[in-house]
Coordinates of C-alpha atoms and ligand atoms in Angstrom, one line a residue:
X1 CA 83.8 105.5 118.3
X2 CA 87.1 104.1 119.4
X3 CA 89.1 101.1 118.3
X4 CA 91.4 99.2 120.6
X5 CA 93.7 96.4 119.4
X6 CA 95.2 94.1 122.0
X7 CA 98.2 91.9 121.2
X8 CA 97.0 91.1 117.7
X9 CA 98.8 88.6 115.5
X10 CA 97.7 87.4 112.1
X11 CA 99.2 84.5 110.2
X12 CA 98.0 83.9 106.6
X13 CA 97.4 80.3 105.6
X14 CA 98.4 78.7 108.9
X15 CA 99.4 75.1 108.8
X16 CA 100.4 75.2 105.2
X17 CA 103.9 75.5 103.6
X18 CA 102.8 79.1 102.6
X19 CA 102.2 80.0 106.3
X20 CA 103.5 83.6 106.9
X21 CA 103.1 85.9 109.9
X22 CA 101.8 89.2 108.7
X23 CA 101.1 90.8 112.1
X24 CA 102.9 90.2 115.3
X25 CA 101.8 91.3 118.7
X26 CA 100.2 94.6 117.8
X27 CA 98.5 96.8 120.5
X28 CA 97.1 100.2 119.8
X29 CA 94.2 102.5 120.4
X30 CA 92.5 104.9 118.2
X31 CA 90.3 107.4 120.1
X32 CA 87.0 108.8 119.0
X33 CA 87.4 111.8 116.7
X34 CA 91.1 111.2 116.0
X35 CA 92.7 111.5 112.6
X36 CA 95.5 108.9 112.5
X37 CA 98.0 108.0 109.8
X38 CA 99.3 104.5 109.3
X39 CA 102.6 104.2 107.4
X40 CA 105.1 101.4 106.7
X41 CA 106.9 100.0 103.7
X42 CA 105.0 97.7 101.3
X43 CA 104.3 94.3 102.9
X44 CA 104.7 95.7 106.5
X45 CA 101.1 94.7 107.3
X46 CA 99.0 97.9 107.0
X47 CA 96.2 96.4 104.9
X48 CA 96.1 93.3 107.0
X49 CA 95.9 95.4 110.2
X50 CA 93.0 97.6 109.1
X51 CA 91.0 94.7 107.8
X52 CA 90.8 93.6 111.5
X53 CA 89.2 96.9 112.5
X54 CA 85.8 95.8 111.2
X55 CA 86.1 92.1 111.5
X56 CA 86.9 91.4 107.9
X57 CA 89.9 89.4 109.0
X58 CA 90.0 87.4 112.2
X59 CA 92.9 87.6 114.5
X60 CA 95.1 84.5 114.8
X61 CA 95.6 85.7 118.4
X62 CA 94.6 88.8 120.2
X63 CA 91.5 91.0 120.4
X64 CA 89.9 94.0 118.7
X65 CA 87.5 96.2 120.6
X66 CA 85.2 98.7 119.0
X67 CA 83.8 101.0 121.6
X68 CA 84.8 98.4 124.2
X69 CA 82.9 95.7 122.4
X70 CA 85.0 92.6 121.7
X71 CA 84.2 92.1 118.0
X72 CA 85.4 88.5 118.0
X73 CA 82.8 87.6 120.7
X74 CA 80.1 85.2 119.5
X75 CA 77.3 87.6 120.4
X76 CA 78.7 90.6 118.5
X77 CA 76.9 91.6 115.3
X78 CA 79.6 92.0 112.7
X79 CA 77.1 93.5 110.4
X80 CA 76.7 96.3 112.8
X81 CA 80.4 96.7 113.3
X82 CA 81.0 96.9 109.6
X83 CA 78.3 99.6 109.3
X84 CA 80.1 101.6 112.0
X85 CA 83.6 101.1 110.8
X86 CA 83.7 101.9 107.1
X87 CA 86.6 100.6 105.1
X88 CA 87.6 102.1 101.7
X89 CA 89.9 99.6 100.1
X90 CA 92.9 100.4 98.0
X91 CA 91.8 100.9 94.4
X92 CA 88.1 100.9 95.6
X93 CA 87.0 101.4 92.0
X94 CA 87.6 97.6 91.6
X95 CA 84.7 97.2 94.0
X96 CA 82.2 99.2 91.9
X97 CA 79.9 96.8 90.3
X98 CA 76.4 98.2 89.7
X99 CA 75.2 99.7 86.4
X100 CA 74.7 103.2 87.8
X101 CA 76.3 105.4 90.3
X102 CA 73.0 105.6 92.2
X103 CA 72.7 101.8 92.4
X104 CA 76.3 101.4 93.5
X105 CA 76.0 103.9 96.4
X106 CA 72.5 102.7 97.3
X107 CA 73.7 99.1 97.6
X108 CA 74.7 99.2 101.3
X109 CA 71.8 101.3 102.7
X110 CA 69.2 99.4 100.7
X111 CA 70.5 96.1 102.1
X112 CA 70.0 97.8 105.5
X113 CA 66.3 98.3 104.5
X114 CA 66.4 101.9 103.4
X115 CA 63.8 102.6 100.7
X116 CA 62.3 105.3 98.5
X117 CA 62.7 108.9 99.6
X118 CA 65.0 107.9 102.5
X119 CA 67.3 106.0 100.2
X120 CA 67.4 108.7 97.6
X121 CA 68.2 111.3 100.3
X122 CA 71.0 109.1 101.7
X123 CA 72.6 108.6 98.3
X124 CA 72.4 112.3 97.6
X125 CA 73.9 113.3 101.0
X126 CA 76.7 110.8 100.6
X127 CA 77.6 112.2 97.1
X128 CA 77.6 115.7 98.5
X129 CA 79.9 114.6 101.3
X130 CA 82.5 113.6 98.7
X131 CA 81.9 116.6 96.5
X132 CA 80.2 115.0 93.5
X133 CA 77.0 116.2 91.9
X134 CA 73.9 114.0 92.3
X135 CA 72.0 115.0 89.2
X136 CA 75.0 115.0 87.0
X137 CA 76.2 111.5 88.0
X138 CA 73.4 109.4 89.4
X139 CA 72.5 107.7 86.2
X140 CA 76.0 107.4 84.8
X141 CA 77.8 104.1 84.7
X142 CA 80.6 104.2 87.4
X143 CA 83.0 102.8 84.9
X144 CA 82.9 105.8 82.6
X145 CA 84.0 108.2 85.2
X146 CA 87.5 109.5 85.8
X147 CA 89.8 107.8 88.3
X148 CA 89.2 110.5 90.9
X149 CA 85.4 110.4 90.5
X150 CA 85.3 106.6 90.7
X151 CA 87.1 106.8 93.9
X152 CA 84.6 109.3 95.2
X153 CA 81.7 107.1 94.3
X154 CA 83.3 104.2 96.1
X155 CA 83.9 106.5 99.2
X156 CA 80.2 107.6 98.9
X157 CA 79.2 104.0 99.0
X158 CA 80.9 103.5 102.3
X159 CA 79.7 106.8 103.7
X160 CA 76.1 105.9 102.8
X161 CA 76.2 103.4 105.7
X162 CA 76.8 106.4 108.0
X163 CA 80.0 105.0 109.6
X164 CA 81.5 106.6 112.7
X165 CA 85.0 105.5 111.7
X166 CA 86.4 105.8 108.2
X167 CA 89.4 103.7 107.3
X168 CA 91.0 104.5 104.0
X169 CA 93.7 102.3 102.4
X170 CA 96.0 104.4 100.3
X171 CA 93.1 106.5 98.9
X172 CA 95.3 108.5 96.5
X173 CA 97.3 105.6 95.0
X174 CA 97.4 105.9 91.2
X175 CA 95.7 109.4 91.0
X176 CA 97.3 112.4 89.4
X177 CA 98.4 115.3 91.6
X178 CA 95.2 117.2 91.3
X179 CA 93.0 114.1 92.0
X180 CA 95.2 113.4 95.0
X181 CA 94.9 116.9 96.4
X182 CA 91.2 116.9 96.0
X183 CA 90.6 113.5 97.6
X184 CA 92.8 114.5 100.6
X185 CA 91.0 117.8 101.0
X186 CA 87.7 115.9 101.0
X187 CA 89.0 113.5 103.7
X188 CA 90.1 116.4 105.8
X189 CA 86.7 117.9 105.6
X190 CA 84.9 114.7 106.5
X191 CA 87.0 114.6 109.6
X192 CA 86.5 118.3 110.4
X193 CA 82.8 118.7 109.5
X194 CA 81.3 115.4 110.5
X195 CA 83.7 114.5 113.3
X196 CA 84.5 111.2 111.7
X197 CA 87.3 109.2 113.2
X198 CA 89.7 108.7 110.3
X199 CA 92.5 106.2 109.8
X200 CA 94.5 107.0 106.7
X201 CA 96.9 104.4 105.3
X202 CA 99.4 106.1 103.1
X203 CA 102.9 105.8 101.7
X204 CA 103.2 109.5 101.1
X205 CA 105.0 111.2 104.0
X206 CA 104.0 114.6 102.5
X207 CA 100.3 113.6 102.7
X208 CA 100.3 112.4 106.3
X209 CA 102.5 115.3 107.4
X210 CA 99.9 117.7 106.1
X211 CA 96.9 115.9 107.4
X212 CA 97.1 113.6 110.4
X213 CA 97.6 114.3 114.1
X214 CA 99.2 111.1 115.0
X215 CA 101.2 108.4 113.2
X216 CA 101.4 104.7 113.6
X217 CA 104.5 103.2 112.0
X218 CA 104.7 99.5 111.0
X219 CA 107.7 97.4 110.1
X220 CA 107.6 93.7 109.2
X221 CA 104.2 93.1 110.9
X222 CA 105.1 95.1 114.1
X223 CA 104.0 98.4 115.3
X224 CA 107.4 100.1 115.8
X225 CA 106.6 103.8 116.4
X226 CA 103.5 105.7 117.4
X227 CA 103.1 109.3 118.4
X228 CA 102.3 112.9 117.3
X229 CA 103.2 113.4 113.6
X230 CA 105.8 116.0 114.4
X231 CA 107.6 113.8 116.9
X232 CA 107.6 110.8 114.5
X233 CA 109.2 112.9 111.7
X234 CA 111.8 114.1 114.1
X235 CA 113.1 110.5 114.1
X236 CA 114.6 110.6 110.6
X237 CA 117.2 108.0 111.3
X238 CA 114.8 105.4 112.8
X239 CA 112.5 105.9 109.9
X240 CA 115.3 105.4 107.4
X241 CA 116.3 102.1 109.0
X242 CA 112.8 100.7 108.2
X243 CA 112.7 101.9 104.6
X244 CA 110.8 105.1 105.2
X245 CA 111.7 108.8 105.1
X246 CA 110.5 112.2 106.2
X247 CA 108.8 114.8 104.0
X248 CA 111.3 116.4 101.6
X249 CA 110.8 119.8 103.1
X250 CA 111.5 118.4 106.6
X251 CA 114.7 116.9 105.2
X252 CA 115.7 120.1 103.6
X253 CA 115.3 122.0 106.9
X254 CA 117.4 119.4 108.6
X255 CA 120.2 120.2 106.1
X256 CA 119.7 123.9 106.4
X257 CA 120.2 123.7 110.1
X258 CA 123.8 122.8 109.4
X259 CA 124.3 126.4 108.1
X260 CA 121.5 128.2 110.1
X261 CA 121.4 126.6 113.5
X262 CA 118.6 128.8 114.8
X263 CA 116.2 127.7 112.1
X264 CA 113.2 125.6 113.2
X265 CA 114.1 121.9 113.3
X266 CA 110.7 120.3 112.8
X267 CA 109.1 121.9 109.7
X268 CA 106.6 119.5 108.1
X269 CA 104.9 121.3 105.2
X270 CA 105.8 123.7 102.5
X271 CA 103.5 126.3 104.1
X272 CA 105.3 126.0 107.4
X273 CA 108.6 126.3 105.6
X274 CA 107.4 129.4 103.8
X275 CA 106.4 131.0 107.1
X276 CA 109.7 130.0 108.8
X277 CA 111.9 131.3 106.0
X278 CA 110.0 134.7 106.0
X279 CA 110.2 135.1 109.7
X280 CA 113.9 134.1 109.6
X281 CA 114.7 136.7 106.9
X282 CA 112.7 139.4 108.6
X283 CA 114.5 138.8 111.8
X284 CA 117.9 138.9 110.0
X285 CA 117.0 142.1 108.3
X286 CA 115.9 143.5 111.7
X287 CA 119.3 142.6 113.1
X288 CA 121.2 144.3 110.2
X289 CA 119.2 147.5 110.6
X290 CA 119.6 147.5 114.4
Ligands
ADP1 P1 100.9 96.4 103.3 O1 99.5 96.8 103.2 O2 101.6 97.1 104.4 O3 101.6 96.5 102.0 P2 99.9 93.7 103.7 O4 99.1 93.7 104.9 O5 99.2 93.7 102.4 O6 101.0 94.9 103.8 O7 100.8 92.4 103.7 C1 101.5 92.0 104.9 C2 102.2 90.6 104.6 O8 101.1 89.6 104.4 C3 103.0 90.6 103.3 O9 104.1 89.7 103.5 C4 102.0 90.0 102.3 O10 102.7 89.3 101.3 C5 101.2 89.0 103.1 N1 99.8 88.9 102.6 C6 98.9 89.9 102.4 N2 97.7 89.4 102.0 C7 97.9 88.1 101.9 C8 97.0 87.0 101.6 N3 95.7 87.3 101.2 N4 97.5 85.8 101.6 C9 98.7 85.5 102.0 N5 99.6 86.5 102.4 C10 99.2 87.7 102.3
MG2 MG1 98.4 97.5 101.5

């Protein structure tokens, strides 16, 4: 399932003294099966943009197409679009509201008419997809769980609708390093195993460098850069100008190139850095022995 945005602008509270343009002339396309990252400083419009992907917000001007269907068209079923394009909000645990984990995850599919065995199976499968145990958690209150578990329950609630596109707004915000690592790993697996199209909003350059194939970069309501992750992080100066950076290890390698000009210029992760350093040293040792 693909998403296409054409010349989208969004102004909050138009016609009031509070009027403020949050998105300006955005055009982009997310192809089926892609894993895309969306970055930009706070207030740049990331959350506003993704809430247009499933019709939660209406464009002030412009159009959104999901699989070439204009979602603003009168005849389009927004209910169906929302089922297909699943949105996990920032701090999704704030949206948990039922008394048990089961009831919370079952909420969406039971509204769709799923019942009995089918509903139970759907809840169980969704919990498995995010790595939480059905028997252990189904009767617990979502509010007694750890931050990471709550977030998984919220994700399971979205996955229970069997979306084709999963949009996650800063899914690791506020979690400790272990919780963050686990959630990211889970998202990666959802993409790989189930072929979900994933849009990950993040302010961690490390996280997107490790995970996504392509980056969309926003600044003050505009889409200012878009391209393969490696190419975007090669533009350190442009990113700095708009309040962003590159992963620390990428920056370190930029510095190292001052002393070791033949070292790889576009290292993105600690693992890549490790490989590069080993191969560099091996080569050097070879040269000495030669
Ligand atoms: P980000 O997710 O990148 O931090 P947002 O999309 O939340 O950015 O915000 C973009 C701009 O729109 C900001 O200036 C923000 O203050 C404003 N904004 C966001 N939500 C609302 C709202 N519900 N009402 C009015 N202004 C809003
Ligand atoms: Mg936001």
